[in-house]
Coordinates of C-alpha atoms in Angstrom, one line a residue:
X1 CA 0.0 0.0 0.0
X2 CA 1.3 3.4 -0.9
X3 CA 2.1 5.8 2.0
X4 CA -0.2 8.7 2.5
X5 CA 1.2 12.0 1.3
X6 CA 0.2 14.2 4.1
X7 CA -1.0 13.4 7.6
X8 CA -2.3 16.6 9.1
X9 CA -1.3 17.5 12.6
X10 CA -3.0 19.9 15.0
X11 CA -0.3 22.5 14.7
X12 CA -0.6 22.8 11.0
X13 CA -2.2 25.8 9.3
X14 CA -5.4 24.2 8.1
X15 CA -6.9 21.3 9.9
X16 CA -8.7 18.6 8.0
X17 CA -12.4 18.0 8.3
X18 CA -13.3 15.3 10.7
X19 CA -15.5 12.3 10.0
X20 CA -18.1 13.7 12.5
X21 CA -18.2 17.0 10.6
X22 CA -19.0 15.1 7.4
X23 CA -21.5 12.9 9.1
X24 CA -23.4 15.9 10.4
X25 CA -23.4 17.4 6.9
X26 CA -22.1 20.7 8.1
X27 CA -19.8 23.2 6.4
X28 CA -16.7 24.3 8.3
X29 CA -16.5 28.0 9.3
X30 CA -13.2 28.7 7.7
X31 CA -14.6 29.3 4.2
X32 CA -17.7 29.2 2.0
X33 CA -18.9 25.9 0.8
X34 CA -17.5 24.3 -2.3
X35 CA -20.9 24.6 -4.0
X36 CA -20.9 28.3 -3.4
X37 CA -17.3 28.6 -4.5
X38 CA -18.3 27.0 -7.8
X39 CA -21.8 28.3 -8.4
X40 CA -22.6 31.4 -6.4
X41 CA -22.1 34.4 -8.6
X42 CA -22.7 36.8 -5.7
X43 CA -19.6 36.0 -3.8
X44 CA -16.8 38.5 -3.6
X45 CA -13.3 37.9 -5.0
X46 CA -12.0 37.9 -1.5
X47 CA -14.4 35.1 -0.5
X48 CA -13.4 33.2 -3.7
X49 CA -9.7 33.4 -2.8
X50 CA -10.3 32.2 0.8
X51 CA -12.5 29.4 -0.5
X52 CA -9.9 28.4 -3.1
X53 CA -7.3 28.3 -0.3
X54 CA -9.4 26.2 2.0
X55 CA -11.0 23.8 -0.4
X56 CA -7.8 23.1 -2.4
X57 CA -6.1 22.2 0.8
X58 CA -9.0 20.0 1.9
X59 CA -9.2 18.2 -1.4
X60 CA -5.5 17.6 -1.5
X61 CA -5.3 16.3 2.0
X62 CA -8.1 13.9 1.4
X63 CA -7.4 12.5 -2.1
X64 CA -3.6 12.6 -2.0
X65 CA -3.9 10.8 1.3
X66 CA -6.1 8.1 -0.3
X67 CA -8.9 9.0 2.1
X68 CA -11.7 8.1 -0.4
X69 CA -14.4 7.5 2.2
X70 CA -13.7 10.9 3.8
X71 CA -13.7 12.6 0.4
X72 CA -17.1 11.1 -0.3
X73 CA -18.4 12.5 2.9
X74 CA -16.9 15.8 2.1
X75 CA -18.6 15.8 -1.3
X76 CA -22.0 14.9 0.2
X77 CA -21.6 17.7 2.8
X78 CA -20.8 20.2 0.1
X79 CA -23.2 19.0 -2.6
X80 CA -26.1 17.8 -0.5
X81 CA -28.7 19.6 -2.6
X82 CA -29.0 20.2 -6.3
X83 CA -28.6 23.6 -7.8
X84 CA -32.3 24.1 -8.1
X85 CA -32.5 23.6 -4.3
X86 CA -30.5 26.7 -3.4
X87 CA -32.6 28.8 -1.2
X88 CA -34.5 31.5 -3.1
X89 CA -33.4 34.1 -0.6
X90 CA -29.8 33.7 -1.9
X91 CA -30.3 33.6 -5.6
X92 CA -33.1 34.4 -8.0
X93 CA -34.3 31.9 -10.6
X94 CA -32.6 34.0 -13.3
X95 CA -29.4 33.8 -11.4
X96 CA -29.7 30.0 -10.9
X97 CA -30.3 29.6 -14.6
X98 CA -27.3 31.8 -15.5
X99 CA -25.1 29.8 -13.1
X100 CA -26.1 26.5 -14.8
X101 CA -25.2 28.0 -18.2
X102 CA -21.9 29.2 -16.9
X103 CA -21.1 25.8 -15.5
X104 CA -21.8 24.0 -18.8
X105 CA -20.1 26.5 -21.0
X106 CA -16.9 26.9 -19.1
X107 CA -13.9 25.8 -21.3
X108 CA -11.4 24.0 -19.2
X109 CA -8.8 23.4 -21.8
X110 CA -7.1 26.8 -22.1
X111 CA -6.9 27.0 -18.3
X112 CA -5.5 23.5 -17.7
X113 CA -3.2 23.9 -20.7
X114 CA -1.6 27.0 -19.2
X115 CA -1.4 25.6 -15.6
X116 CA 0.0 22.2 -16.7
X117 CA 2.5 23.8 -19.2
X118 CA 3.7 25.9 -16.4
X119 CA 4.2 22.8 -14.3
X120 CA 6.3 21.4 -17.2
X121 CA 8.3 24.7 -17.2
X122 CA 8.8 24.4 -13.4
X123 CA 10.2 20.9 -13.8
X124 CA 12.2 21.9 -16.8
X125 CA 13.7 24.9 -15.0
X126 CA 15.3 22.6 -12.5
X127 CA 16.9 20.1 -14.9
X128 CA 19.7 22.3 -16.5
X129 CA 20.8 23.7 -13.1
X130 CA 21.0 20.2 -11.6
X131 CA 22.9 18.8 -14.7
X132 CA 25.3 21.8 -14.8
X133 CA 26.3 21.2 -11.1
X134 CA 26.6 17.5 -11.8
X135 CA 28.7 17.8 -14.9
X136 CA 31.0 20.4 -13.2
X137 CA 32.2 17.9 -10.6
X138 CA 35.6 16.6 -11.7
X139 CA 35.8 12.9 -12.5
X140 CA 36.7 10.7 -9.5
X141 CA 35.6 13.2 -6.9
X142 CA 32.5 13.8 -4.8
X143 CA 31.1 10.4 -5.7
X144 CA 28.2 10.4 -3.2
X145 CA 27.3 14.0 -4.0
X146 CA 27.3 13.2 -7.7
X147 CA 25.0 10.2 -7.2
X148 CA 22.5 12.4 -5.2
X149 CA 22.4 15.2 -7.8
X150 CA 22.1 12.7 -10.7
X151 CA 19.2 10.8 -9.0
X152 CA 17.3 14.1 -8.5
X153 CA 17.9 15.3 -12.1
X154 CA 16.6 12.0 -13.5
X155 CA 13.5 12.2 -11.3
X156 CA 12.8 15.8 -12.4
X157 CA 12.7 14.5 -16.0
X158 CA 10.3 11.8 -14.8
X159 CA 8.1 14.5 -13.3
X160 CA 8.1 16.4 -16.6
X161 CA 7.0 13.3 -18.4
X162 CA 4.3 12.5 -15.9
X163 CA 2.9 16.0 -16.3
X164 CA 2.8 15.3 -20.0
X165 CA 0.8 12.1 -19.2
X166 CA -1.7 14.2 -17.3
X167 CA -2.0 16.6 -20.3
X168 CA -2.5 13.8 -22.8
X169 CA -5.1 12.3 -20.5
X170 CA -7.3 15.4 -20.8
X171 CA -6.6 15.7 -24.6
X172 CA -4.2 18.6 -24.3
X173 CA -1.0 18.4 -26.4
X174 CA 2.1 18.9 -24.2
X175 CA 5.0 20.9 -25.5
X176 CA 8.6 20.5 -24.2
X177 CA 10.9 21.3 -27.1
X178 CA 9.9 24.7 -28.5
X179 CA 11.7 28.0 -27.7
X180 CA 9.0 29.1 -25.3
X181 CA 9.6 25.9 -23.3
X182 CA 13.2 26.9 -22.6
X183 CA 14.0 28.7 -19.3
X184 CA 16.2 31.7 -19.6
X185 CA 18.8 31.7 -16.8
X186 CA 18.9 33.2 -14.2
X187 CA 15.2 32.8 -13.8
X188 CA 12.5 32.8 -11.1
X189 CA 10.2 29.9 -10.7
X190 CA 6.6 31.1 -11.6
X191 CA 5.6 31.0 -7.9
X192 CA 5.7 33.5 -5.0
X193 CA 9.4 33.0 -4.3
X194 CA 12.2 35.5 -3.7
X195 CA 15.2 33.6 -5.2
X196 CA 16.7 33.0 -8.6
X197 CA 17.6 29.7 -10.2
X198 CA 20.7 29.7 -12.4
X199 CA 23.4 27.6 -14.1
X200 CA 26.3 27.4 -11.7
X201 CA 29.2 25.1 -10.9
X202 CA 28.9 22.7 -8.0
X203 CA 29.3 24.7 -4.8
X204 CA 27.6 25.3 -1.5
X205 CA 25.8 28.2 -3.1
X206 CA 24.3 26.1 -5.9
X207 CA 23.3 23.4 -3.5
X208 CA 21.6 26.0 -1.3
X209 CA 19.6 27.1 -4.3
X210 CA 18.5 23.5 -4.9
X211 CA 17.4 23.3 -1.3
X212 CA 15.2 26.4 -1.8
X213 CA 13.8 24.9 -5.0
X214 CA 12.7 21.8 -3.3
X215 CA 11.4 23.4 0.0
X216 CA 8.5 21.5 1.6
X217 CA 5.2 23.2 2.2
X218 CA 4.9 21.6 5.7
X219 CA 7.2 23.1 8.4
X220 CA 7.5 19.8 10.4
X221 CA 8.5 16.3 9.6
X222 CA 8.8 13.1 11.6
X223 CA 12.3 12.8 13.0
X224 CA 14.3 9.8 11.6
X225 CA 14.8 7.0 14.1
X226 CA 18.2 7.0 15.7
X227 CA 19.9 3.7 14.6
X228 CA 23.6 3.5 13.9
X229 CA 23.0 0.2 12.1
X230 CA 20.7 1.7 9.5
X231 CA 22.1 1.7 6.0
X232 CA 22.5 5.2 4.7
X233 CA 20.7 5.8 1.4
X234 CA 21.9 8.4 -1.1
X235 CA 20.7 7.9 -2.7
X236 CA -0.7 23.5 -5.6
X237 CA -17.1 41.3 -4.9
X238 CA -18.4 41.0 -8.2
X239 CA -18.9 38.1 -10.4
X240 CA -20.5 37.5 -13.8
X241 CA -23.2 34.8 -13.9
X242 CA -22.8 34.0 -17.6
X243 CA -19.0 34.0 -17.8
X244 CA -18.1 32.9 -14.3
X245 CA -15.2 35.5 -14.3
X246 CA -13.8 34.5 -10.9
X247 CA -12.5 31.2 -12.4
X248 CA -10.5 32.9 -15.2
X249 CA -6.9 32.0 -15.9
X250 CA -5.9 35.6 -15.1
X251 CA -7.4 35.3 -11.6
X252 CA -5.8 31.8 -11.1
X253 CA -2.3 33.0 -12.1
X254 CA -2.7 36.1 -9.8
X255 CA -3.7 33.8 -7.0
X256 CA -0.6 31.6 -7.6
X257 CA 1.8 34.5 -7.7
X258 CA 0.5 35.8 -4.4
X259 CA -0.2 32.7 -2.4
X260 CA 1.8 29.7 -3.7
X261 CA 5.3 29.5 -2.3
X262 CA 6.5 26.0 -3.1
X263 CA 6.3 23.5 -6.0
X264 CA 4.2 21.2 -3.8
X265 CA 1.7 23.9 -3.2
X266 CA 1.5 24.6 -6.9
X267 CA 0.6 21.0 -7.6
X268 CA -2.1 21.2 -4.9
X269 CA -3.8 24.1 -6.7
X270 CA -3.5 22.5 -10.1
X271 CA -4.9 19.3 -8.7
X272 CA -7.9 21.2 -7.3
X273 CA -8.5 22.9 -10.6
X274 CA -8.5 19.5 -12.4
X275 CA -11.0 18.2 -9.8
X276 CA -13.2 21.4 -10.3
X277 CA -13.3 20.9 -14.1
X278 CA -14.1 17.2 -13.6
X279 CA -17.0 18.2 -11.4
X280 CA -18.2 20.6 -14.1
X281 CA -17.9 17.9 -16.7
X282 CA -19.9 15.5 -14.5
X283 CA -22.6 18.1 -14.0
X284 CA -22.8 18.8 -17.8
X285 CA -23.2 15.1 -18.6
X286 CA -25.5 14.1 -15.7
X287 CA -27.4 17.3 -14.8
X288 CA -26.5 16.9 -11.1
X289 CA -23.5 17.4 -8.9
X290 CA -21.4 14.3 -7.9
X291 CA -21.6 12.7 -4.5
X292 CA -18.7 10.1 -4.7
X293 CA -15.2 9.7 -6.0
X294 CA -16.4 6.8 -8.1
X295 CA -18.7 9.2 -10.0
X296 CA -15.8 11.6 -10.7
X297 CA -13.0 9.1 -11.3
X298 CA -13.5 8.3 -15.0
X299 CA -14.9 10.0 -18.1
X300 CA -15.5 13.7 -18.0
X301 CA -12.4 15.6 -19.0
X302 CA -10.4 12.4 -19.3
X303 CA -10.9 11.8 -23.1
X304 CA -7.2 11.4 -24.1
X305 CA -5.7 8.7 -26.4
X306 CA -4.2 5.9 -24.2
X307 CA -1.6 5.3 -26.8
X308 CA 0.1 8.6 -25.9
X309 CA 0.7 7.5 -22.3
X310 CA 4.3 6.8 -21.4
X311 CA 4.4 3.8 -19.1
X312 CA 6.9 2.5 -16.6
X313 CA 8.4 -0.1 -18.9
X314 CA 9.1 2.6 -21.4
X315 CA 11.0 5.0 -19.1
X316 CA 14.7 4.3 -18.5
X317 CA 15.3 6.1 -15.2
X318 CA 16.6 5.3 -11.7
X319 CA 14.4 5.8 -8.7
X320 CA 10.8 6.8 -8.7
X321 CA 7.9 5.3 -10.6
X322 CA 6.1 6.5 -13.7
X323 CA 2.3 6.4 -13.8
X324 CA 0.1 6.5 -16.9
X325 CA -3.1 8.5 -16.5
X326 CA -6.6 7.7 -17.9
X327 CA -8.7 8.8 -14.9
X328 CA -8.6 11.0 -11.8
X329 CA -6.9 8.2 -9.8
X330 CA -4.0 8.4 -12.2
X331 CA -3.6 12.1 -11.6
X332 CA -3.6 11.4 -7.8
X333 CA -0.7 8.8 -8.3
X334 CA 1.3 11.3 -10.4
X335 CA 0.9 14.2 -8.0
X336 CA 1.7 11.9 -5.0
X337 CA 4.9 10.8 -6.7
X338 CA 6.0 14.3 -7.7
X339 CA 5.2 15.8 -4.3
X340 CA 6.7 12.9 -2.4
X341 CA 9.9 12.8 -4.3
X342 CA 10.3 16.6 -4.0
X343 CA 9.4 17.4 -0.4
X344 CA 8.8 14.1 1.3
X345 CA 5.9 11.8 2.1
X346 CA 3.8 10.9 5.1
X347 CA 5.2 13.9 7.0
X348 CA 8.6 12.3 6.8
X349 CA 12.0 13.0 5.1
X350 CA 11.4 9.9 2.9
X351 CA 10.1 9.5 -0.6
X352 CA 6.6 8.3 -1.4
X353 CA 7.1 4.5 -1.6
X354 CA 10.2 3.0 0.0
X355 CA 9.4 -0.5 -1.4
X356 CA 10.3 0.6 -5.0
X357 CA 14.0 1.0 -4.1
X358 CA 16.1 -2.0 -3.8
X359 CA 18.5 -0.2 -1.4
X360 CA 15.6 0.7 0.8
X361 CA 13.9 4.0 1.7
X362 CA 15.1 7.0 -0.3
X363 CA 15.0 10.6 0.9
X364 CA 13.0 13.3 -0.8
X365 CA 15.0 15.8 -2.9
X366 CA 15.0 18.6 -0.3
X367 CA 16.6 16.3 2.3
X368 CA 19.1 14.8 -0.2
X369 CA 20.4 18.2 -1.1
X370 CA 20.6 19.2 2.6
X371 CA 22.8 16.1 3.2
X372 CA 25.2 17.4 0.5
X373 CA 25.2 21.0 1.9
X374 CA 25.8 19.9 5.5
X375 CA 28.2 17.1 4.5
X376 CA 26.3 14.6 6.7
X377 CA 23.6 12.0 6.2
X378 CA 20.3 12.0 8.0
X379 CA 20.1 8.3 8.8
X380 CA 22.1 7.2 11.8
X381 CA 21.8 10.6 13.5
X382 CA 20.3 11.4 16.9
X383 CA 17.5 14.0 16.4
X384 CA 16.3 14.0 19.9
X385 CA 17.4 17.6 20.6
X386 CA 15.4 18.8 17.6
X387 CA 12.2 16.8 18.2
X388 CA 9.0 17.8 20.0
X389 CA 6.8 15.5 22.1
X390 CA 5.1 14.2 19.0
X391 CA 8.3 13.1 17.3
X392 CA 8.2 16.0 14.9
X393 CA 11.2 18.2 14.0
X394 CA 11.5 21.3 11.8
X395 CA 12.4 20.6 8.1
X396 CA 15.2 23.1 8.6
X397 CA 17.0 20.6 11.0
X398 CA 20.4 19.8 9.5
X399 CA 21.5 16.1 9.0
X400 CA 23.6 14.9 11.9
X401 CA 24.3 11.3 10.8
X402 CA 27.6 9.9 9.6
X403 CA 29.7 12.2 7.4
X404 CA 29.2 12.7 3.7
X405 CA 32.6 13.8 2.4
X406 CA 32.4 16.8 0.0
X407 CA 35.3 18.5 -1.7
X408 CA 33.9 21.9 -2.7
X409 CA 37.0 22.7 -4.7
X410 CA 36.8 19.7 -6.9
X411 CA 34.6 21.4 -9.5
X412 CA 35.4 23.4 -12.7
X413 CA 35.2 27.2 -12.1
X414 CA 32.4 27.7 -14.7
X415 CA 31.1 31.2 -15.4
X416 CA 27.6 31.5 -13.9
X417 CA 24.8 31.6 -16.4
X418 CA 27.0 31.6 -19.5
X419 CA 25.5 32.6 -22.9
X420 CA 26.5 31.7 -26.4
X421 CA 27.2 35.4 -26.9
X422 CA 30.2 34.9 -24.5
X423 CA 31.8 32.5 -27.0
X424 CA 31.4 34.6 -30.2
X425 CA 35.1 35.7 -30.1
X426 CA 36.2 32.0 -29.7
X427 CA 35.1 29.9 -32.7
X428 CA 36.1 26.6 -31.0
X429 CA 34.1 27.3 -27.8
X430 CA 31.1 28.6 -29.9
X431 CA 31.1 25.4 -31.9
X432 CA 31.2 23.3 -28.8
X433 CA 28.5 25.3 -27.1
X434 CA 26.3 25.0 -30.2
X435 CA 26.9 21.2 -30.3
X436 CA 25.8 20.9 -26.7
X437 CA 22.6 22.8 -27.3
X438 CA 21.8 20.8 -30.4
X439 CA 22.2 17.6 -28.3
X440 CA 20.0 18.9 -25.6
X441 CA 17.4 19.8 -28.2
X442 CA 17.6 16.2 -29.5
X443 CA 16.9 15.0 -26.0
X444 CA 13.8 17.2 -25.7
X445 CA 12.8 16.2 -29.3
X446 CA 12.9 12.6 -28.2
X447 CA 10.6 13.3 -25.2
X448 CA 8.3 15.4 -27.4
X449 CA 8.0 12.6 -30.0
X450 CA 7.3 10.1 -27.2
X451 CA 4.5 12.2 -25.7
X452 CA 3.0 12.6 -29.1
X453 CA 2.6 8.8 -29.4
X454 CA 6.0 7.7 -30.8
X455 CA 7.0 6.1 -27.6
X456 CA 10.0 4.2 -29.0
X457 CA 11.8 7.6 -29.5
X458 CA 12.2 7.9 -25.7
X459 CA 14.9 5.3 -25.6
X460 CA 17.2 7.7 -27.5
X461 CA 17.3 9.9 -24.5
X462 CA 19.9 7.6 -22.8
X463 CA 22.3 8.2 -25.7
X464 CA 21.8 11.9 -25.6
X465 CA 22.4 12.1 -21.8
X466 CA 25.8 10.4 -22.2
X467 CA 26.7 12.8 -25.0
X468 CA 25.6 15.8 -23.0
X469 CA 28.0 14.9 -20.1
X470 CA 30.9 14.6 -22.5
X471 CA 30.2 17.8 -24.3
X472 CA 29.6 19.7 -21.0
X473 CA 33.0 18.6 -19.6
X474 CA 34.6 19.6 -22.9
X475 CA 33.3 23.1 -22.3
X476 CA 33.9 23.3 -18.6
X477 CA 37.5 22.2 -18.9
X478 CA 38.4 25.2 -21.1
X479 CA 39.2 28.7 -19.7
X480 CA 36.9 31.5 -20.8
X481 CA 38.8 34.4 -19.2
X482 CA 41.2 34.8 -16.3
X483 CA 38.6 34.0 -13.7
X484 CA 36.1 31.5 -15.2
X485 CA 35.9 28.5 -17.5
X486 CA 33.3 28.0 -20.2
X487 CA 30.1 25.9 -19.6
X488 CA 26.9 24.7 -21.2
X489 CA 24.3 27.4 -21.9
X490 CA 21.1 25.3 -22.4
X491 CA 19.8 27.8 -25.0
X492 CA 17.5 27.0 -27.9
X493 CA 19.7 26.3 -31.0
X494 CA 19.7 29.3 -33.4
X495 CA 18.1 31.4 -30.7
X496 CA 21.2 33.6 -30.3

């Protein structure tokens, strides 16, 4: 059985709804009901924002925890009556009629296309920085640190492919290899963050940035058990009835930029939007609101071609598991995997499903990078001084297990965020940089072909990954000026 992604504790920001609350068919006081959030055209934008915050958290906590029975009770408490049963004192018949029309005419594709393409961009934005730091480590040094960075980079590519699976499942064509899909470094992730991500050599500064990228949304985790015999593993006031303006992409992106601080929180919000559009699709087909997960799971917006789904046997990666998507349950598995690998699962420092790793439980990305930064492993350490009475410790707690040797000087002094323009005066470097970018484009082309249904093209990515490393080292080993060496630019070929 898969571990639950989040187990809410009393000291967390938003408590989950209890079974008794569901049984009594009452609505919590923290926010308006889900039905009002979706259907009531008289609510203010402020109420819409607070409702979105509350219900996206609630839905995520229930479904990404596999709490299906509790989710069914939640739906029944929110959708206990049909639209026509809304008290007349709240909405007129004309308003109710307009709301029904707004529900059935709302086009989900442009919104989901933007949100999911942004998710691809987020995942893509991490891959070049991780690969750059990895390739900059000189051969024969920092073996453990290299293994950690490599494993995370491969899993980020897995995340990007799984987001493509979600897009294909809802009949939206993913895009990974066009100029607009390329991050321009240094860049900010499209979230409410205050740091930049760039292409830098392996250093404490680049690893600190990676830690910021992978920051968990929960402030506390379960402390690892103290056991010296444990094997160390590296390794998301005005509203128009006809157009339902509160649910526009502009409002959604504004909400994200003001309220979403981590990648995990971003996936929570995207997941909630997918659920909302599935609810709308169910209403459009059945003329009533859903009451159970089973009613929502299949059909609706999930109209994609199964032949475009990339499956586990077709992905050649280490660590993690790839999930195809043909229903809501597939989206749940994908988002569980992405969130668990990034920030940890089951309120712990560990990945989603320890059973999938031959060497045992694997740490989430955030904690793997902290091990490198602090030059110690988590497992085998005594965390009693950092732990509260419930066995929880702050995510900021440094690893205090056995040492993880790091030589910060054993890396090429690459110029931060190099551009092809830096090489125009050196024809040899320019040719090498161009060759690297063309190989990286071929890697993205192989992924693009695979998500368009030519699955066999994905196998070429292994060859391109090996070529990228060799070409990157060829650049990094050459001086650019008196202070820095050259390095890969990850720019779109012919875009400079």
